[in-house]
XYZ file of C-alpha atoms in Angstrom:
512
model
C -0.751 -0.364 -3.138
C -4.364 -1.706 -4.178
C -5.610 1.350 -5.989
C -5.373 2.595 -9.785
C -6.551 0.757 -8.747
C 0.474 -8.125 4.618
C 12.165 -0.445 26.696
C 14.676 1.946 28.177
C 15.443 5.708 27.886
C 18.320 7.621 29.495
C 15.989 10.281 31.073
C 17.999 13.543 31.446
C 16.582 17.202 31.910
C 14.267 18.252 34.436
C 12.961 20.653 31.581
C 10.706 18.089 30.047
C 12.716 17.263 26.936
C 15.011 13.919 26.882
C 17.989 13.345 25.074
C 18.670 9.711 24.943
C 22.158 8.894 24.090
C 21.843 8.349 20.282
C 19.241 6.174 19.982
C 16.091 8.582 20.496
C 16.929 11.192 18.764
C 14.428 12.729 15.899
C 16.468 14.775 12.601
C 14.848 17.717 12.333
C 14.900 17.933 8.719
C 14.128 15.302 6.537
C 16.363 13.817 3.756
C 19.556 14.196 5.419
C 21.058 11.867 7.948
C 23.343 14.379 9.447
C 20.894 17.232 9.979
C 20.619 18.728 13.459
C 18.820 16.412 15.650
C 15.907 18.018 17.687
C 15.132 16.309 21.375
C 11.669 14.178 22.007
C 9.706 16.092 24.737
C 9.503 13.328 27.681
C 6.172 13.065 27.729
C 6.879 10.542 24.757
C 9.993 9.586 25.457
C 9.582 8.302 28.839
C 6.080 6.324 28.198
C 6.031 2.796 28.646
C 4.083 0.501 26.190
C 1.733 -1.547 28.398
C 1.501 -4.963 26.378
C -1.728 -7.351 26.476
C -2.696 -9.953 24.044
C -4.226 -8.701 20.206
C -8.285 -9.143 19.541
C -8.010 -11.986 17.484
C -4.129 -12.797 16.957
C -3.465 -14.975 20.409
C 0.209 -15.328 19.281
C 0.963 -11.104 19.285
C 1.022 -8.659 22.129
C -0.543 -5.142 21.179
C -0.191 -1.807 22.739
C -1.031 1.534 22.071
C 1.754 4.236 21.718
C 0.951 8.176 22.059
C 2.738 10.437 19.143
C 2.512 14.203 18.529
C 0.185 15.051 16.107
C 3.069 16.577 14.349
C 6.715 15.464 14.701
C 8.080 19.152 13.623
C 6.121 21.176 16.009
C 5.496 18.476 18.849
C 4.104 21.295 21.147
C 1.226 22.238 18.751
C -2.266 19.726 18.516
C -3.607 17.207 20.232
C -1.462 13.435 20.673
C -2.191 10.942 18.625
C -2.748 7.331 19.537
C -0.584 4.322 16.902
C -1.195 0.795 17.759
C 1.282 -1.488 17.649
C 2.390 -4.754 17.970
C 5.016 -7.585 18.433
C 5.734 -11.615 18.147
C 7.901 -12.148 20.593
C 11.553 -14.663 19.182
C 10.355 -18.108 18.905
C 13.975 -18.511 19.940
C 15.477 -15.998 22.860
C 18.438 -17.469 22.845
C 19.025 -16.842 19.390
C 17.477 -13.710 19.415
C 19.565 -11.220 17.424
C 16.825 -8.423 17.123
C 13.677 -6.547 16.253
C 12.217 -6.925 12.323
C 9.884 -4.289 12.060
C 7.058 -4.451 9.417
C 4.308 -1.650 8.169
C 1.428 -2.276 5.517
C 1.099 -1.093 2.006
C -1.381 0.807 0.649
C -1.515 3.452 2.003
C -4.260 2.531 4.061
C -3.800 -1.297 4.752
C -3.120 -2.097 8.358
C -0.333 -3.833 9.756
C -1.013 -4.317 13.370
C -2.116 -8.267 13.155
C 0.984 -8.999 9.900
C 3.853 -10.143 12.151
C 1.345 -13.346 13.216
C 1.056 -14.252 9.391
C 5.085 -13.622 8.977
C 5.853 -15.983 11.812
C 3.794 -18.473 10.940
C 5.160 -18.705 7.331
C 8.504 -18.127 8.125
C 9.652 -20.041 11.349
C 13.194 -19.425 10.905
C 12.755 -15.739 10.728
C 10.633 -15.724 13.736
C 12.882 -17.719 15.602
C 15.461 -15.625 15.328
C 13.302 -12.095 15.135
C 10.604 -10.099 17.551
C 8.299 -8.976 14.688
C 6.565 -5.934 15.477
C 4.430 -3.642 13.086
C 1.401 -0.809 13.865
C -1.628 0.716 12.585
C -0.452 3.559 10.993
C -1.597 6.945 12.197
C -5.070 7.972 10.718
C -5.980 4.311 10.569
C -8.355 2.584 12.685
C -7.552 1.645 16.020
C -5.160 4.126 16.018
C -6.180 7.673 15.402
C -8.193 7.559 12.436
C -8.666 10.094 10.169
C -12.781 10.444 8.466
C -13.587 11.605 5.562
C -16.906 10.120 4.053
C -19.814 7.735 5.304
C -20.031 4.551 4.092
C -22.891 5.998 1.378
C -20.572 8.766 0.552
C -17.636 6.409 -0.274
C -20.000 3.667 -2.193
C -20.987 6.790 -4.624
C -17.605 8.024 -4.652
C -16.570 5.891 -7.341
C -20.498 5.901 -9.558
C -21.148 3.219 -12.095
C -19.083 3.680 -15.290
C -16.309 5.943 -15.082
C -15.350 5.245 -18.803
C -18.871 7.893 -19.269
C -17.003 10.428 -20.466
C -20.031 12.735 -21.227
C -19.492 16.240 -19.413
C -22.281 15.386 -17.061
C -20.097 12.444 -15.970
C -16.931 14.020 -15.475
C -18.168 16.998 -13.821
C -19.902 14.788 -11.574
C -16.504 12.699 -11.082
C -14.957 16.205 -10.262
C -17.246 17.252 -7.943
C -17.273 14.434 -5.786
C -13.760 14.395 -5.764
C -13.829 17.967 -4.693
C -16.138 16.614 -1.812
C -13.852 14.350 -0.390
C -11.089 16.163 -0.391
C -12.976 18.989 1.353
C -14.526 16.054 3.690
C -10.997 15.103 4.874
C -10.358 18.536 5.793
C -13.451 19.185 7.652
C -14.089 16.353 9.380
C -10.482 15.380 10.480
C -10.360 17.738 13.319
C -6.910 19.351 11.870
C -5.493 15.623 11.600
C -5.651 15.229 7.515
C -2.228 17.597 7.159
C -0.121 15.302 9.154
C -0.941 11.726 7.911
C 2.328 11.304 5.660
C 4.943 9.586 5.469
C 7.272 11.664 7.129
C 5.242 11.317 10.428
C 4.791 7.987 9.673
C 8.734 7.304 10.050
C 9.266 9.360 13.182
C 6.132 7.481 15.130
C 8.340 4.374 14.132
C 11.583 5.645 15.218
C 9.401 6.256 18.814
C 8.486 3.102 18.679
C 12.017 1.675 17.999
C 13.170 3.198 20.789
C 10.745 2.524 23.135
C 11.645 -1.276 22.794
C 14.932 -0.595 23.500
C 16.804 -1.431 20.636
C 19.674 0.812 18.444
C 18.654 -0.785 15.218
C 15.888 -2.877 13.582
C 15.379 -4.946 10.865
C 12.495 -4.034 8.056
C 10.429 -5.672 5.633
C 7.863 -3.669 4.004
C 5.850 -4.527 0.708
C 4.495 -2.301 -1.977
C 3.542 1.388 -0.108
C 5.587 -0.032 2.919
C 8.638 0.134 0.611
C 8.390 4.137 0.331
C 7.786 3.970 4.402
C 11.034 2.157 4.476
C 12.991 4.281 1.855
C 12.146 7.340 4.125
C 12.835 5.444 7.364
C 16.670 4.258 6.304
C 17.192 7.966 4.437
C 16.080 9.553 7.612
C 17.376 7.211 10.046
C 20.214 5.320 8.529
C 22.399 4.623 11.228
C 18.945 2.757 12.763
C 18.729 0.463 10.039
C 20.288 -3.169 10.194
C 19.179 -4.976 7.307
C 16.169 -3.699 4.869
C 14.152 -5.421 2.020
C 11.828 -3.671 0.359
C 8.973 -6.202 -1.095
C 7.444 -4.908 -4.866
C 8.975 -1.290 -4.823
C 7.017 2.202 -5.775
C 8.789 4.609 -7.293
C 10.035 6.750 -4.088
C 12.504 8.325 -6.161
C 9.842 10.713 -7.827
C 6.639 11.795 -6.618
C 3.121 10.236 -6.419
C 2.012 11.979 -8.989
C 4.492 10.458 -11.711
C 4.366 7.065 -10.069
C 0.654 6.848 -10.081
C 0.358 8.104 -13.744
C 2.284 4.559 -14.740
C -0.415 2.535 -13.187
C -2.959 2.467 -15.839
C -0.437 1.145 -18.006
C 1.012 -1.528 -15.951
C -2.813 -2.652 -14.848
C -3.751 -3.371 -18.111
C -0.349 -5.076 -19.314
C -1.001 -7.631 -16.562
C -4.543 -7.987 -17.556
C -3.924 -8.448 -21.584
C -0.584 -10.344 -21.580
C -0.810 -12.426 -18.210
C -4.577 -13.020 -17.561
C -6.148 -12.927 -20.705
C -3.878 -15.579 -21.945
C -4.302 -17.983 -18.956
C -8.157 -17.453 -19.127
C -8.011 -18.779 -23.089
C -6.004 -21.950 -22.541
C -8.535 -22.894 -19.991
C -11.698 -22.343 -22.831
C -12.840 -25.823 -22.174
C -13.739 -24.276 -18.536
C -14.523 -21.060 -18.208
C -16.219 -20.762 -21.925
C -14.496 -17.029 -22.459
C -12.357 -17.427 -25.587
C -9.448 -19.471 -27.107
C -7.495 -16.643 -27.444
C -6.619 -13.567 -25.625
C -8.034 -11.622 -28.398
C -11.140 -13.851 -27.776
C -11.168 -13.666 -24.425
C -10.411 -9.968 -23.977
C -13.680 -9.133 -26.521
C -15.986 -11.260 -24.057
C -15.024 -9.532 -21.193
C -15.871 -5.983 -22.902
C -19.004 -7.698 -23.610
C -20.037 -8.744 -20.235
C -18.778 -5.163 -19.308
C -21.507 -3.379 -21.786
C -23.852 -5.682 -20.528
C -23.497 -4.930 -16.752
C -24.047 -1.428 -17.910
C -27.788 -1.479 -18.661
C -28.503 -4.894 -16.632
C -26.454 -4.976 -13.140
C -26.120 -8.068 -11.776
C -27.796 -7.776 -8.183
C -26.120 -9.105 -5.058
C -28.549 -8.596 -2.649
C -28.390 -6.353 0.538
C -27.516 -3.161 -1.859
C -25.131 -4.593 -3.654
C -24.406 -4.530 -7.471
C -21.984 -5.578 -10.041
C -21.940 -2.898 -12.277
C -18.992 -2.138 -14.906
C -17.155 0.032 -12.240
C -17.382 -3.197 -9.867
C -16.251 -5.487 -13.128
C -13.127 -3.353 -13.180
C -12.810 -3.073 -9.735
C -12.620 -7.025 -8.953
C -10.698 -7.618 -12.191
C -7.793 -5.054 -11.248
C -7.659 -7.243 -7.766
C -7.343 -10.701 -9.200
C -4.197 -9.224 -10.773
C -2.056 -9.029 -8.004
C -1.598 -12.735 -7.863
C -1.976 -15.538 -10.230
C -2.134 -18.613 -7.634
C -5.116 -16.973 -6.017
C -6.542 -14.468 -8.146
C -6.928 -15.992 -12.058
C -8.738 -19.001 -11.162
C -11.757 -17.157 -8.837
C -11.885 -14.061 -11.064
C -12.423 -16.655 -14.110
C -15.100 -18.304 -11.782
C -16.971 -15.191 -10.727
C -17.051 -13.968 -14.884
C -18.486 -17.574 -16.366
C -21.143 -17.022 -13.211
C -22.145 -13.589 -14.271
C -22.680 -15.055 -17.969
C -25.876 -17.518 -16.281
C -26.406 -14.981 -13.372
C -30.224 -16.378 -13.196
C -29.047 -20.316 -13.269
C -25.726 -19.696 -10.839
C -25.498 -21.547 -7.943
C -25.093 -20.390 -4.058
C -21.377 -21.356 -4.355
C -20.760 -19.341 -7.553
C -22.693 -16.507 -6.282
C -20.571 -16.618 -3.506
C -17.341 -16.625 -5.847
C -18.842 -13.609 -7.250
C -19.878 -11.893 -4.301
C -16.313 -12.291 -2.618
C -14.594 -11.090 -6.272
C -16.922 -8.080 -6.947
C -19.344 -7.240 -3.816
C -16.277 -5.074 -2.107
C -13.393 -2.462 -3.204
C -11.325 -0.774 -0.371
C -13.418 1.000 2.504
C -13.811 4.620 3.274
C -11.182 4.047 5.830
C -8.526 2.748 3.327
C -9.733 5.367 1.115
C -9.098 8.612 3.363
C -5.642 7.055 4.453
C -4.437 6.834 0.479
C -5.721 10.182 -0.517
C -4.143 11.999 2.383
C -0.701 10.075 2.061
C -0.838 10.215 -1.941
C -1.895 14.219 -1.846
C 0.485 15.606 1.201
C 3.424 13.413 0.117
C 4.517 15.108 -2.747
C 3.208 17.851 -5.055
C 0.561 17.288 -7.586
C -0.647 19.009 -10.704
C -3.839 21.604 -9.786
C -4.934 22.002 -13.692
C -8.040 20.470 -13.495
C -8.676 20.780 -17.340
C -5.275 19.245 -17.759
C -6.289 16.232 -15.908
C -9.953 15.550 -17.622
C -8.060 15.646 -20.877
C -4.965 13.362 -19.595
C -7.236 10.869 -18.054
C -9.409 11.032 -21.007
C -6.427 9.321 -23.115
C -6.056 6.599 -19.903
C -9.461 5.796 -20.332
C -9.015 5.092 -24.234
C -5.387 3.507 -24.069
C -5.401 1.770 -20.781
C -9.427 1.711 -19.797
C -9.209 -1.192 -17.076
C -7.843 1.263 -14.257
C -7.186 4.402 -16.141
C -10.830 4.915 -16.771
C -10.972 5.822 -12.893
C -7.670 7.960 -12.759
C -9.921 10.912 -12.992
C -11.696 10.229 -9.838
C -8.184 9.929 -7.597
C -6.144 12.889 -9.544
C -8.667 14.963 -9.037
C -8.986 14.524 -5.209
C -5.445 15.773 -5.034
C -5.839 18.492 -7.745
C -8.067 20.301 -5.399
C -6.114 19.158 -2.013
C -4.665 21.794 0.389
C -0.854 22.644 -0.497
C 0.792 20.252 1.802
C 3.693 21.184 4.124
C 5.330 17.871 4.148
C 8.649 17.766 3.551
C 10.407 15.800 0.404
C 12.394 12.969 1.115
C 15.741 12.355 -1.415
C 16.485 8.767 -1.039
C 20.087 7.780 -1.862
C 20.877 4.827 0.350
C 24.126 7.194 2.041
C 24.898 5.090 5.458
C 23.076 1.958 4.790
C 23.747 -1.651 4.717
C 23.408 -3.573 1.324
C 19.296 -3.574 0.843
C 17.377 -6.319 -1.146
C 14.786 -5.144 -3.103
C 11.957 -7.727 -5.172
C 10.107 -6.581 -7.923
C 8.015 -8.626 -11.004
C 8.362 -7.637 -14.590
C 4.417 -7.378 -15.017
C 3.346 -6.365 -11.166
C 0.273 -4.433 -11.959
C 0.166 -2.115 -9.116
C 4.032 -1.372 -8.571
C 4.987 -1.493 -11.958
C 8.649 -2.937 -13.219
C 9.776 0.416 -14.463
C 9.116 2.342 -11.091
C 10.910 -0.351 -9.331
C 14.292 0.086 -11.730
C 13.913 3.913 -10.578
C 13.627 3.147 -7.012
C 16.418 0.554 -7.435
C 18.874 3.146 -8.880
C 18.085 5.985 -6.531
C 19.173 3.135 -3.544
C 22.508 3.333 -3.977
C 23.937 -0.526 -3.273
C 21.022 -1.902 -3.429
C 20.436 -5.382 -5.055
C 17.231 -6.254 -7.586
C 15.432 -9.010 -7.486
C 13.796 -9.902 -10.556
C 10.919 -12.041 -10.522
C 9.342 -13.544 -13.958
C 5.297 -13.074 -13.987
C 3.144 -10.137 -12.638
C 2.550 -11.035 -8.893
C 2.404 -8.657 -6.753
C 4.190 -9.242 -3.194
C 7.068 -11.559 -4.151
C 8.031 -12.598 -0.244
C 5.819 -15.343 1.245
C 4.286 -15.821 -2.209
C 5.102 -19.788 -2.889
C 8.510 -18.599 -4.597
C 11.385 -20.749 -3.017
C 13.786 -18.766 -4.994
C 12.613 -15.711 -3.055
C 11.896 -16.568 0.386
C 15.108 -18.269 0.435
C 17.154 -15.198 -1.000
C 15.529 -12.932 1.597
C 15.282 -15.676 4.756
C 19.309 -15.782 4.365
C 19.677 -12.190 3.848
C 17.382 -11.281 6.815
C 19.070 -14.366 9.170
C 22.816 -14.164 8.224
C 22.975 -10.782 6.394
C 24.291 -11.990 3.109
C 22.821 -10.108 -0.123
C 23.438 -11.764 -3.543
C 26.527 -10.038 -5.123
C 24.464 -8.625 -7.535
C 21.268 -7.947 -9.286
C 19.704 -11.247 -9.780
C 16.409 -13.131 -11.227
C 13.898 -15.931 -10.005
C 11.388 -17.640 -11.960
C 7.406 -17.176 -11.114
C 5.587 -19.310 -9.050
C 3.084 -21.419 -10.739
C -0.700 -20.191 -11.206
C -3.420 -22.471 -9.748
C -5.711 -23.921 -13.140
C -8.578 -23.555 -11.085
């Protein structure tokens, strides 16, 4: 989560409803596997997926699935489209089933991700058809529209640390406009962009693939998708891998309140010492404290003199925060480019084309209107939020003072949900009841999905095994960590999970 900031149904019934042995039934109420089940209307259950080669990914097949806007009232409202994909098992004779993936965020796109997993993990690709999808609300599926590009660019402003009354009022007003625009421009779609609706889309996809059970892998927010799916459909889950879990035991508010601290921890305990150890290369200071002081001085300078990237883009204080936060997700892939970009800003007028290109990559873009629309809809709809804006102003002032890297922009996100219409999405209580042993992966200094939330999620999901990774990368599987990859591959291929919780060392960061 990169904010705050990878066939046949048996027909029955001439009345237009289908009950397909136990394979196609959806729970009528979420959070209880034994709840009364509701029948799936035939127009969804009897559809056939028309597969074709995916644009931009020749190893994948894509199709479009039709789903109801509201699974709890499928006769109400227009149908939606969900784009789905699959990578067929490379070893059909040894094929053991379907591995379903979902993307994090909320707001990440999963459609083309099976290609990368198949390339990185050939043994898994030989044993499974790997499938995924773009969630409802995202491009290529029925999209949620909230902002123009210009409105999105203006949403974050230039310096979230400005806590003057005028700046605070402007932040709250921009958040109100975003919440209102999502309702007004979405054609009634916004209330139905929820994790609960997504997992029901997933189970229809499973049924249309003609399988009774799926294995599942999901990173970041996709761990909540997986946990919700497993709670609602435990009898449909074969194996379950949850990588860098969000705190799905509580609410989005309680989980996201922990992110300012976890991003600051990763910045100060991992990146700044790494940067100080390479002072001869980047000249940011020989100690973590000195490197932090240099970074803060650069941020102050950008307030009055943003770095011009061309095409209307500038590196402002907020852009410095955004790029720094994004680089903290992966020490090997992010620390060196971030340090190179920081050093280039210190001599911007004489920076080489290569240095300017790195600065553009690191600081040029942050999220997208499509990502932010999905993110706000899911986080505001899924679970309740406090609507006391005065309290949010006071609380986020504390975040800004103690954890400024992402705490400074907490008001912008929290004010959206504080002004979002009340949601009717059902609550899900994750317990692990009826599930096979689940494998969970988490790192101690993960900035986005903090370890404290992972521990709570681990306790909530009874029977799970937690693999704790040293360091702070976000996303453990296929991250160059042999210890993690061997555990996950063994589990997916044989079902063998560790007897108890285990640890793995961190992958080595690149020197840059």
